[in-house]
Short mmCIF file of C-alpha atoms in Angstrom, two decimals:
data_model
loop_
_atom_site.label_atom_id
_atom_site.label_comp_id
_atom_site.label_asym_id
_atom_site.label_seq_id
_atom_site.Cartn_x
_atom_site.Cartn_y
_atom_site.Cartn_z
CA UNK O 436 -129.74 74.58 114.02
CA UNK O 437 -128.69 71.02 114.75
CA UNK O 438 -125.03 70.12 115.04
CA UNK O 439 -124.12 66.51 115.58
CA UNK O 440 -120.91 67.27 117.52
CA UNK O 441 -122.02 69.94 119.96
CA UNK O 442 -118.62 69.87 121.67
CA UNK O 443 -116.78 70.95 118.54
CA UNK O 444 -117.10 74.66 117.70
CA UNK O 445 -115.45 74.15 114.31
CA UNK O 446 -118.53 72.23 113.17
CA UNK O 447 -120.87 75.09 114.11
CA UNK O 448 -122.08 77.81 111.78
CA UNK O 449 -120.61 81.29 112.32
CA UNK O 450 -123.39 83.62 113.46
CA UNK O 451 -124.25 86.71 111.42
CA UNK O 452 -123.20 88.94 114.31
CA UNK O 453 -119.65 87.58 114.04
CA UNK O 454 -119.30 88.32 110.31
CA UNK O 455 -116.72 90.87 109.10
CA UNK O 456 -116.99 93.61 106.49
CA UNK O 457 -115.68 93.25 102.91
CA UNK O 458 -112.92 95.75 103.76
CA UNK O 459 -111.64 93.61 106.63
CA UNK O 460 -111.80 90.43 104.56
CA UNK O 461 -110.03 92.16 101.67
CA UNK O 462 -107.21 93.35 103.92
CA UNK O 463 -106.83 89.86 105.36
CA UNK O 464 -106.65 88.44 101.83
CA UNK O 465 -104.01 90.98 100.77
CA UNK O 466 -101.74 89.67 103.53
CA UNK O 467 -102.41 86.08 102.46
CA UNK O 468 -101.36 86.46 98.81
CA UNK O 469 -98.80 89.29 98.90
CA UNK O 470 -95.27 88.41 99.92
CA UNK O 471 -91.65 89.14 99.05
CA UNK O 472 -91.36 85.97 96.90
CA UNK O 473 -93.97 87.43 94.54
CA UNK O 474 -91.62 90.28 93.61
CA UNK O 475 -88.66 87.91 93.33
CA UNK O 476 -90.65 85.67 90.98
CA UNK O 477 -90.86 88.63 88.62
CA UNK O 478 -87.06 88.64 88.53
CA UNK O 479 -87.15 84.91 87.78
CA UNK O 480 -89.62 85.41 84.92
CA UNK O 481 -87.31 87.99 83.35
CA UNK O 482 -84.45 85.50 83.69
CA UNK O 483 -86.53 82.84 81.89
CA UNK O 484 -86.98 85.17 78.92
CA UNK O 485 -90.62 86.17 79.36
CA UNK O 486 -91.51 89.58 77.94
CA UNK O 487 -93.36 92.26 79.88
CA UNK O 488 -96.39 91.75 77.64
CA UNK O 489 -96.37 88.03 78.43
CA UNK O 490 -96.08 88.70 82.17
CA UNK O 491 -98.96 91.19 82.11
CA UNK O 492 -101.27 89.05 79.99
CA UNK O 493 -100.48 85.77 81.76
CA UNK O 494 -100.83 87.17 85.29
CA UNK O 495 -104.13 88.78 84.30
CA UNK O 496 -105.46 85.57 82.74
CA UNK O 497 -104.29 83.56 85.75
CA UNK O 498 -106.09 85.90 88.13
CA UNK O 499 -109.29 85.74 86.07
CA UNK O 500 -109.14 81.94 86.10
CA UNK O 501 -108.52 82.01 89.83
CA UNK O 502 -111.52 84.28 90.40
CA UNK O 503 -113.75 81.72 88.65
CA UNK O 504 -112.78 79.34 91.44
CA UNK O 505 -112.32 81.74 94.37
CA UNK O 506 -115.63 83.61 94.19
CA UNK O 507 -117.82 80.45 94.41
CA UNK O 508 -115.51 79.01 97.08
CA UNK O 509 -115.78 82.12 99.25
CA UNK O 510 -119.54 82.23 98.71
CA UNK O 511 -119.88 78.63 99.87
CA UNK O 512 -118.17 79.61 103.11
CA UNK O 513 -120.13 82.84 103.54
CA UNK O 514 -123.54 81.31 102.80
CA UNK O 515 -123.02 78.16 104.85
CA UNK O 516 -121.10 79.68 107.76
CA UNK O 517 -119.07 76.46 107.78
CA UNK O 518 -115.43 75.70 107.12
CA UNK O 519 -113.53 73.44 104.75
CA UNK O 520 -113.41 70.28 106.88
CA UNK O 521 -116.98 70.58 108.16
CA UNK O 522 -118.36 70.87 104.62
CA UNK O 523 -116.24 67.97 103.41
CA UNK O 524 -117.86 65.46 105.79
CA UNK O 525 -121.12 64.81 103.99
CA UNK O 526 -119.40 64.81 100.58
CA UNK O 527 -116.41 62.54 101.21
CA UNK O 528 -117.46 60.29 104.08
CA UNK O 529 -115.26 59.32 107.02
CA UNK O 530 -112.10 58.16 105.24
CA UNK O 531 -112.40 60.76 102.51
CA UNK O 532 -112.59 63.49 105.16
CA UNK O 533 -109.44 62.15 106.80
CA UNK O 534 -107.70 62.33 103.41
CA UNK O 535 -108.87 65.90 102.77
CA UNK O 536 -107.92 67.04 106.27
CA UNK O 537 -104.56 65.27 106.17
CA UNK O 538 -103.64 66.99 102.91
CA UNK O 539 -104.55 70.37 104.38
CA UNK O 540 -102.44 69.79 107.47
CA UNK O 541 -99.22 68.74 105.75
CA UNK O 542 -99.47 71.41 103.02
CA UNK O 543 -100.07 74.15 105.58
CA UNK O 544 -97.27 72.82 107.78
CA UNK O 545 -94.96 73.13 104.77
CA UNK O 546 -96.08 76.72 104.09
CA UNK O 547 -95.73 77.60 107.77
CA UNK O 548 -92.22 76.21 107.92
CA UNK O 549 -90.98 77.81 104.70
CA UNK O 550 -92.42 81.21 105.71
CA UNK O 551 -90.56 81.06 109.03
CA UNK O 552 -87.39 80.29 107.05
CA UNK O 553 -87.99 83.31 104.77
CA UNK O 554 -88.24 85.51 107.85
CA UNK O 555 -84.93 84.14 109.13
CA UNK O 556 -83.29 84.85 105.77
CA UNK O 557 -84.67 88.40 105.84
CA UNK O 558 -83.09 88.99 109.24
CA UNK O 559 -79.78 87.56 108.04
CA UNK O 560 -79.67 89.37 104.69
CA UNK O 561 -81.03 92.75 105.79
CA UNK O 562 -79.53 93.14 109.27
CA UNK O 563 -76.62 90.71 108.85
CA UNK O 564 -77.54 88.83 112.02
CA UNK O 565 -74.90 86.18 112.63
CA UNK O 566 -77.18 83.60 114.26
CA UNK O 567 -77.89 80.26 112.62
CA UNK O 568 -80.72 80.40 110.07
CA UNK O 569 -82.07 77.15 111.52
CA UNK O 570 -82.16 78.60 115.03
CA UNK O 571 -83.87 81.79 113.85
CA UNK O 572 -86.38 79.79 111.77
CA UNK O 573 -87.42 77.77 114.82
CA UNK O 574 -87.72 80.91 116.94
CA UNK O 575 -89.89 82.65 114.35
CA UNK O 576 -92.10 79.57 114.01
CA UNK O 577 -93.04 80.00 117.68
CA UNK O 578 -93.31 83.81 117.58
CA UNK O 579 -95.61 83.66 114.55
CA UNK O 580 -98.17 81.68 116.55
CA UNK O 581 -98.94 84.54 118.94
CA UNK O 582 -101.90 86.15 117.14
CA UNK O 583 -103.66 82.79 116.79
CA UNK O 584 -104.13 82.53 120.54
CA UNK O 585 -106.88 85.14 120.04
CA UNK O 586 -108.68 83.24 117.26
CA UNK O 587 -109.80 84.90 114.03
CA UNK O 588 -110.00 88.29 115.75
CA UNK O 589 -106.25 88.21 116.35
CA UNK O 590 -105.59 87.27 112.72
CA UNK O 591 -108.00 89.88 111.30
CA UNK O 592 -106.91 92.75 113.54
CA UNK O 593 -103.20 92.25 112.82
CA UNK O 594 -103.96 92.23 109.08
CA UNK O 595 -106.34 95.19 109.17
CA UNK O 596 -104.39 97.58 111.38
CA UNK O 597 -100.77 96.75 110.57
CA UNK O 598 -99.81 94.13 107.99
CA UNK O 599 -102.10 95.08 105.10
CA UNK O 600 -101.40 98.86 105.23
CA UNK O 601 -97.65 98.13 105.31
CA UNK O 602 -97.88 95.76 102.34
CA UNK O 603 -100.08 98.05 100.25
CA UNK O 604 -97.73 101.01 100.83
CA UNK O 605 -94.68 98.86 100.04
CA UNK O 606 -96.14 97.40 96.85
CA UNK O 607 -97.35 100.79 95.64
CA UNK O 608 -94.03 102.51 96.29
CA UNK O 609 -91.97 99.72 94.69
CA UNK O 610 -94.17 99.60 91.60
CA UNK O 611 -94.23 103.37 91.04
CA UNK O 612 -90.47 103.65 91.50
CA UNK O 613 -89.77 100.70 89.16
CA UNK O 614 -92.15 102.13 86.57
CA UNK O 615 -90.46 105.52 86.70
CA UNK O 616 -87.01 104.14 85.78
CA UNK O 617 -88.08 101.52 83.24
CA UNK O 618 -87.71 102.44 79.56
CA UNK O 619 -90.89 102.96 77.57
CA UNK O 620 -89.68 100.36 75.07
CA UNK O 621 -89.91 97.59 77.70
CA UNK O 622 -93.55 96.94 76.86
CA UNK O 623 -92.77 96.21 73.20
CA UNK O 624 -89.60 94.15 73.63
CA UNK O 625 -89.80 90.64 72.12
CA UNK O 626 -90.02 87.50 74.22
CA UNK O 627 -87.52 84.65 74.22
CA UNK O 628 -90.15 82.04 75.11
CA UNK O 629 -93.45 81.09 73.52
CA UNK O 630 -96.68 82.39 75.01
CA UNK O 631 -97.74 78.82 75.86
CA UNK O 632 -94.58 78.25 77.93
CA UNK O 633 -95.08 81.60 79.67
CA UNK O 634 -98.73 80.87 80.46
CA UNK O 635 -97.93 77.41 81.84
CA UNK O 636 -95.14 78.71 84.08
CA UNK O 637 -96.78 81.92 85.26
CA UNK O 638 -100.25 80.48 85.85
CA UNK O 639 -98.84 77.57 87.86
CA UNK O 640 -97.14 80.00 90.23
CA UNK O 641 -99.97 82.54 90.49
CA UNK O 642 -102.69 79.95 91.06
CA UNK O 643 -100.43 77.85 93.28
CA UNK O 644 -99.46 80.81 95.44
CA UNK O 645 -102.85 82.55 95.64
CA UNK O 646 -105.29 79.60 95.73
CA UNK O 647 -105.52 78.57 99.36
CA UNK O 648 -108.08 75.83 98.81
CA UNK O 649 -109.72 76.24 102.20
CA UNK O 650 -111.17 79.68 101.45
CA UNK O 651 -114.31 78.68 103.35
CA UNK O 652 -112.37 78.62 106.64
CA UNK O 653 -111.82 82.39 106.37
CA UNK O 654 -114.81 83.58 104.36
CA UNK O 655 -117.29 81.90 106.69
CA UNK O 656 -116.60 85.05 108.72
CA UNK O 657 -117.84 87.19 105.79
CA UNK O 658 -121.36 88.21 104.88
CA UNK O 659 -122.93 86.57 101.84
CA UNK O 660 -123.14 88.33 98.48
CA UNK O 661 -121.04 87.91 95.34
CA UNK O 662 -119.74 91.48 95.26
CA UNK O 663 -118.76 91.28 98.94
CA UNK O 664 -116.15 88.70 98.00
CA UNK O 665 -115.48 89.45 94.31
CA UNK O 666 -114.24 93.00 94.86
CA UNK O 667 -111.89 92.22 97.79
CA UNK O 668 -110.54 89.17 95.95
CA UNK O 669 -109.92 91.10 92.73
CA UNK O 670 -108.15 93.97 94.50
CA UNK O 671 -105.97 91.59 96.51
CA UNK O 672 -104.98 89.68 93.37
CA UNK O 673 -104.19 92.92 91.53
CA UNK O 674 -101.85 93.98 94.33
CA UNK O 675 -100.19 90.68 95.13
CA UNK O 676 -100.15 88.74 91.86
CA UNK O 677 -99.97 91.39 89.12
CA UNK O 678 -98.43 94.64 90.37
CA UNK O 679 -95.75 93.06 92.56
CA UNK O 680 -94.41 90.49 90.06
CA UNK O 681 -94.39 93.17 87.35
CA UNK O 682 -92.34 95.36 89.70
CA UNK O 683 -89.79 92.56 90.02
CA UNK O 684 -89.64 92.12 86.24
CA UNK O 685 -89.07 95.85 85.74
CA UNK O 686 -86.28 95.91 88.33
CA UNK O 687 -84.55 92.99 86.61
CA UNK O 688 -84.96 94.67 83.21
CA UNK O 689 -83.40 97.93 84.39
CA UNK O 690 -80.56 96.49 86.48
CA UNK O 691 -79.80 93.22 84.72
CA UNK O 692 -79.82 91.45 88.11
CA UNK O 693 -81.32 87.98 87.68
CA UNK O 694 -80.13 86.02 90.74
CA UNK O 695 -82.15 85.82 93.97
CA UNK O 696 -79.37 86.87 96.38
CA UNK O 697 -78.25 90.03 94.54
CA UNK O 698 -81.88 90.85 93.72
CA UNK O 699 -82.80 90.72 97.42
CA UNK O 700 -79.91 93.05 98.29
CA UNK O 701 -80.81 95.48 95.51
CA UNK O 702 -84.51 95.50 96.41
CA UNK O 703 -83.57 96.33 99.99
CA UNK O 704 -81.89 99.51 98.78
CA UNK O 705 -84.46 100.13 96.05
CA UNK O 706 -87.65 99.67 98.08
CA UNK O 707 -86.48 100.71 101.53
CA UNK O 708 -83.86 103.35 100.64
CA UNK O 709 -81.20 101.23 102.27
CA UNK O 710 -82.95 101.41 105.65
CA UNK O 711 -82.69 97.73 106.47
CA UNK O 712 -84.75 97.97 109.64
CA UNK O 713 -87.72 99.30 107.62
CA UNK O 714 -87.39 96.37 105.25
CA UNK O 715 -87.34 93.89 108.11
CA UNK O 716 -90.44 95.45 109.70
CA UNK O 717 -92.42 95.29 106.44
CA UNK O 718 -91.27 91.77 105.64
CA UNK O 719 -92.13 90.74 109.19
CA UNK O 720 -95.64 92.16 108.69
CA UNK O 721 -95.95 90.11 105.50
CA UNK O 722 -94.58 86.84 106.83
CA UNK O 723 -96.25 87.00 110.24
CA UNK O 724 -99.63 87.74 108.63
CA UNK O 725 -99.24 84.88 106.13
CA UNK O 726 -98.39 82.44 108.90
CA UNK O 727 -101.28 83.73 110.98
CA UNK O 728 -103.55 82.43 108.23
CA UNK O 729 -101.57 79.21 107.74
CA UNK O 730 -101.75 78.35 111.42
CA UNK O 731 -105.40 79.39 111.70
CA UNK O 732 -106.39 77.03 108.88
CA UNK O 733 -104.33 74.19 110.36
CA UNK O 734 -105.89 74.59 113.79
CA UNK O 735 -109.40 74.59 112.35
CA UNK O 736 -108.62 71.35 110.53
CA UNK O 737 -107.23 69.68 113.66
CA UNK O 738 -110.13 70.89 115.81
CA UNK O 739 -112.65 69.56 113.27
CA UNK O 740 -111.30 66.05 113.89
CA UNK O 741 -111.25 66.31 117.66
CA UNK O 742 -112.49 69.11 119.95
CA UNK O 743 -109.14 70.40 121.26
CA UNK O 744 -109.03 73.68 123.14
CA UNK O 745 -107.91 76.30 120.63
CA UNK O 746 -104.79 77.34 122.55
CA UNK O 747 -103.72 73.72 122.89
CA UNK O 748 -104.02 73.16 119.15
CA UNK O 749 -102.13 76.41 118.43
CA UNK O 750 -99.27 75.33 120.68
CA UNK O 751 -99.15 71.85 119.19
CA UNK O 752 -99.19 73.18 115.63
CA UNK O 753 -96.47 75.71 116.41
CA UNK O 754 -94.20 72.91 117.64
CA UNK O 755 -94.77 70.91 114.45
CA UNK O 756 -94.19 74.05 112.38
CA UNK O 757 -90.91 74.70 114.17
CA UNK O 758 -89.67 71.18 113.42
CA UNK O 759 -90.53 71.58 109.74
CA UNK O 760 -88.91 75.04 109.64
CA UNK O 761 -85.69 73.54 111.00
CA UNK O 762 -85.72 70.91 108.25
CA UNK O 763 -86.54 73.34 105.44
CA UNK O 764 -83.85 75.77 106.57
CA UNK O 765 -81.18 73.41 105.20
CA UNK O 766 -82.92 72.72 101.84
CA UNK O 767 -83.10 74.63 98.57
CA UNK O 768 -85.76 77.24 99.41
CA UNK O 769 -86.47 78.15 95.77
CA UNK O 770 -87.13 74.52 94.82
CA UNK O 771 -89.13 74.03 98.01
CA UNK O 772 -91.37 76.98 97.10
CA UNK O 773 -91.90 75.64 93.58
CA UNK O 774 -92.92 72.18 94.81
CA UNK O 775 -95.17 73.46 97.62
CA UNK O 776 -96.92 75.92 95.29
CA UNK O 777 -97.48 73.22 92.66
CA UNK O 778 -98.89 70.74 95.18
CA UNK O 779 -100.90 73.36 97.06
CA UNK O 780 -102.98 74.34 94.03
CA UNK O 781 -103.77 70.67 93.35
CA UNK O 782 -104.28 69.07 96.76
CA UNK O 783 -106.14 71.89 98.50
CA UNK O 784 -108.62 73.37 95.98
CA UNK O 785 -109.60 70.08 94.30
CA UNK O 786 -111.79 68.94 97.25
CA UNK O 787 -113.35 72.41 97.24
CA UNK O 788 -114.16 72.02 93.53
CA UNK O 789 -115.91 68.73 94.35
CA UNK O 790 -117.92 70.46 97.09
CA UNK O 791 -118.84 73.30 94.72
CA UNK O 792 -119.96 70.75 92.13
CA UNK O 793 -122.24 69.12 94.72
CA UNK O 794 -123.65 72.53 95.66
CA UNK O 795 -124.33 73.30 91.99
CA UNK O 796 -125.91 69.90 91.29
CA UNK O 797 -128.19 70.13 94.31
CA UNK O 798 -129.48 73.58 93.38
CA UNK O 799 -129.75 73.19 89.60
CA UNK O 800 -130.50 69.52 88.97
CA UNK O 801 -131.55 67.78 92.18
CA UNK O 802 -133.96 70.64 93.04
CA UNK O 803 -133.02 70.81 96.69
CA UNK O 804 -130.83 72.88 98.97
CA UNK O 805 -127.78 71.71 100.88
CA UNK O 806 -128.76 71.57 104.55
CA UNK O 807 -125.94 73.59 106.10
CA UNK O 808 -127.54 73.45 109.55
CA UNK O 809 -126.60 69.80 110.04
CA UNK O 810 -123.02 68.55 110.25
CA UNK O 811 -122.88 64.80 110.95
CA UNK O 812 -120.49 63.26 113.44
CA UNK O 813 -117.94 60.72 112.23
CA UNK O 814 -120.08 57.95 113.71
CA UNK O 815 -122.97 58.96 111.43
CA UNK O 816 -120.86 59.04 108.27
CA UNK O 817 -120.43 56.20 105.77
CA UNK O 818 -116.88 54.88 105.63
CA UNK O 819 -116.39 56.39 102.21
CA UNK O 820 -118.38 58.28 99.60
CA UNK O 821 -117.10 56.80 96.37
CA UNK O 822 -118.14 59.49 93.85
CA UNK O 823 -116.30 62.25 95.74
CA UNK O 824 -113.28 60.15 96.68
CA UNK O 825 -112.74 58.76 93.17
CA UNK O 826 -113.16 62.21 91.64
CA UNK O 827 -110.66 63.66 94.13
CA UNK O 828 -108.06 60.96 93.46
CA UNK O 829 -108.48 61.34 89.69
CA UNK O 830 -108.08 65.11 89.88
CA UNK O 831 -105.00 64.87 92.09
CA UNK O 832 -103.44 62.28 89.77
CA UNK O 833 -103.94 64.44 86.68
CA UNK O 834 -102.69 67.54 88.48
CA UNK O 835 -99.50 65.98 89.83
CA UNK O 836 -98.77 64.18 86.55
CA UNK O 837 -98.91 67.46 84.60
CA UNK O 838 -97.26 69.70 87.22
CA UNK O 839 -93.67 68.96 86.20
CA UNK O 840 -92.54 68.12 89.74
CA UNK O 841 -91.81 64.45 88.95
CA UNK O 842 -88.83 64.25 86.55
CA UNK O 843 -89.99 60.99 84.95
CA UNK O 844 -93.29 62.63 83.97
CA UNK O 845 -91.76 65.74 82.41
CA UNK O 846 -93.25 64.90 78.94
CA UNK O 847 -96.69 65.35 80.53
CA UNK O 848 -95.82 68.83 81.81
CA UNK O 849 -98.30 70.66 79.61
CA UNK O 850 -101.19 73.03 80.19
CA UNK O 851 -102.23 74.61 83.49
CA UNK O 852 -101.96 71.76 85.98
CA UNK O 853 -104.41 73.05 88.65
CA UNK O 854 -107.12 73.83 86.10
CA UNK O 855 -106.71 70.36 84.60
CA UNK O 856 -106.95 68.80 88.07
CA UNK O 857 -110.05 70.80 88.99
CA UNK O 858 -111.87 70.10 85.73
CA UNK O 859 -111.09 66.38 85.95
CA UNK O 860 -112.48 66.18 89.47
CA UNK O 861 -115.58 68.25 88.64
CA UNK O 862 -116.50 66.26 85.53
CA UNK O 863 -115.95 62.84 87.12
CA UNK O 864 -117.85 63.81 90.26
CA UNK O 865 -120.78 65.23 88.29
CA UNK O 866 -121.09 61.99 86.30
CA UNK O 867 -120.74 59.61 89.26
CA UNK O 868 -122.95 61.72 91.53
CA UNK O 869 -125.68 61.88 88.88
CA UNK O 870 -125.68 58.09 88.62
CA UNK O 871 -125.77 57.83 92.42
CA UNK O 872 -128.66 60.29 92.64
CA UNK O 873 -130.61 58.42 89.94
CA UNK O 874 -130.08 55.17 91.85
CA UNK O 875 -131.17 56.79 95.13
CA UNK O 876 -134.29 58.22 93.48
CA UNK O 877 -135.15 54.82 91.98
CA UNK O 878 -134.73 53.18 95.38
CA UNK O 879 -136.97 55.80 96.97
CA UNK O 880 -139.63 55.24 94.33
CA UNK O 881 -139.51 51.46 94.84
CA UNK O 882 -139.73 51.93 98.61
CA UNK O 883 -142.64 54.35 98.26
CA UNK O 884 -144.47 51.93 95.95
CA UNK O 885 -143.90 49.07 98.40
CA UNK O 886 -145.20 51.17 101.28
CA UNK O 887 -148.25 52.14 99.25
CA UNK O 888 -148.97 48.51 98.40
CA UNK O 889 -148.58 47.60 102.06
CA UNK O 890 -151.03 50.32 103.09
CA UNK O 891 -153.51 49.19 100.44
CA UNK O 892 -153.23 45.58 101.61
CA UNK O 893 -153.86 46.64 105.20
CA UNK O 894 -156.88 48.65 104.06
CA UNK O 895 -158.30 45.58 102.26
CA UNK O 896 -157.84 43.47 105.39
CA UNK O 897 -159.57 46.07 107.55
CA UNK O 898 -162.44 46.29 105.06
CA UNK O 899 -162.90 42.50 104.95
CA UNK O 900 -163.21 42.43 108.70
#
């Protein structure tokens, strides 16, 4: 294996001996897409007038759409042994890679900060701690960095032995209890919104919350094989993005509580039998595990640009995360979550879709395999790869324009914004890359013909002598 930057471990393939089992990867993924906001969003969907049938159908459709993206993305990581930023180099060029990496860093910083704020709110609301939310948010931003000092092993072990079992037990108990008190007629009650509105709203949240975009950074530690990623992904989505939101909807239907504050208080008593300390422990498991993954992805991105020592990058990222947590602690957290989720599912997965399109084109049309053993240094990269960069910018533009986060573009808020962004990028890249490949093949043929003519001319000269 040849790696252009030998000093940078993040550009090296993960060895087979370091790969984890599907069970471990599934437990890690449960912690990454299951969180308290996913049960509160069910309350919000009830408030918006979505029926239980709409919630069930739309969450299921959203998860199926997400699997169409997630399974190939995880397989790219597992088969290559490389992460998000390493794979982006040959596709996007030098400046395109900076754009992709920069988007990852600021989006993950935002998630890291808002998750630290959620933990501070949990401490305030459940245990009635009188400290400033801002102060607690900053403190948690630093505490949540601890597991990352031990690399992926620290992240995986915390998820496998503590966080995931806590979350699975919590989700299962909450769902069964909510189901037991909900009336049987709930499933047949009419909706107050159209199915199209429900699908647009629900899919944007589910895909925005559960599509990380840099799946390769985590699944490069998995063994290859479609079922090895499909089953863990499907189970994690069932737990985090179907069962938990439905539980929130059922609670709102039974109690009539539709505001976040009262819903949080009720769910404390409902899920944890009023034992606030139990609630804090389980929420801490959820939020700490989620930020383990956020910080891990951020550090990989930073280390792909420059070979920092891992503990130095963890410390630096924790400081940045603490600053952002302090800022977000004084903003509208619900609106912040909506904006971050909408941007996350556009900015992060769209480059991955471009990479997957390249992988598909190489195998099916160009009749060659992507050489995963070679990762070029920045010095060896072209300044920009236009097909990938233009496709990325087009996809991002379509996604943001249709996401509903810019008030002036509200008339364009139609459809499923991430899917529209991904399809735009994939189609444009496939067209531009095919033209580029045809041009490269023509140039190679001309060069080969010229070389052949040169050899023939030399042969004639030698013969005449």
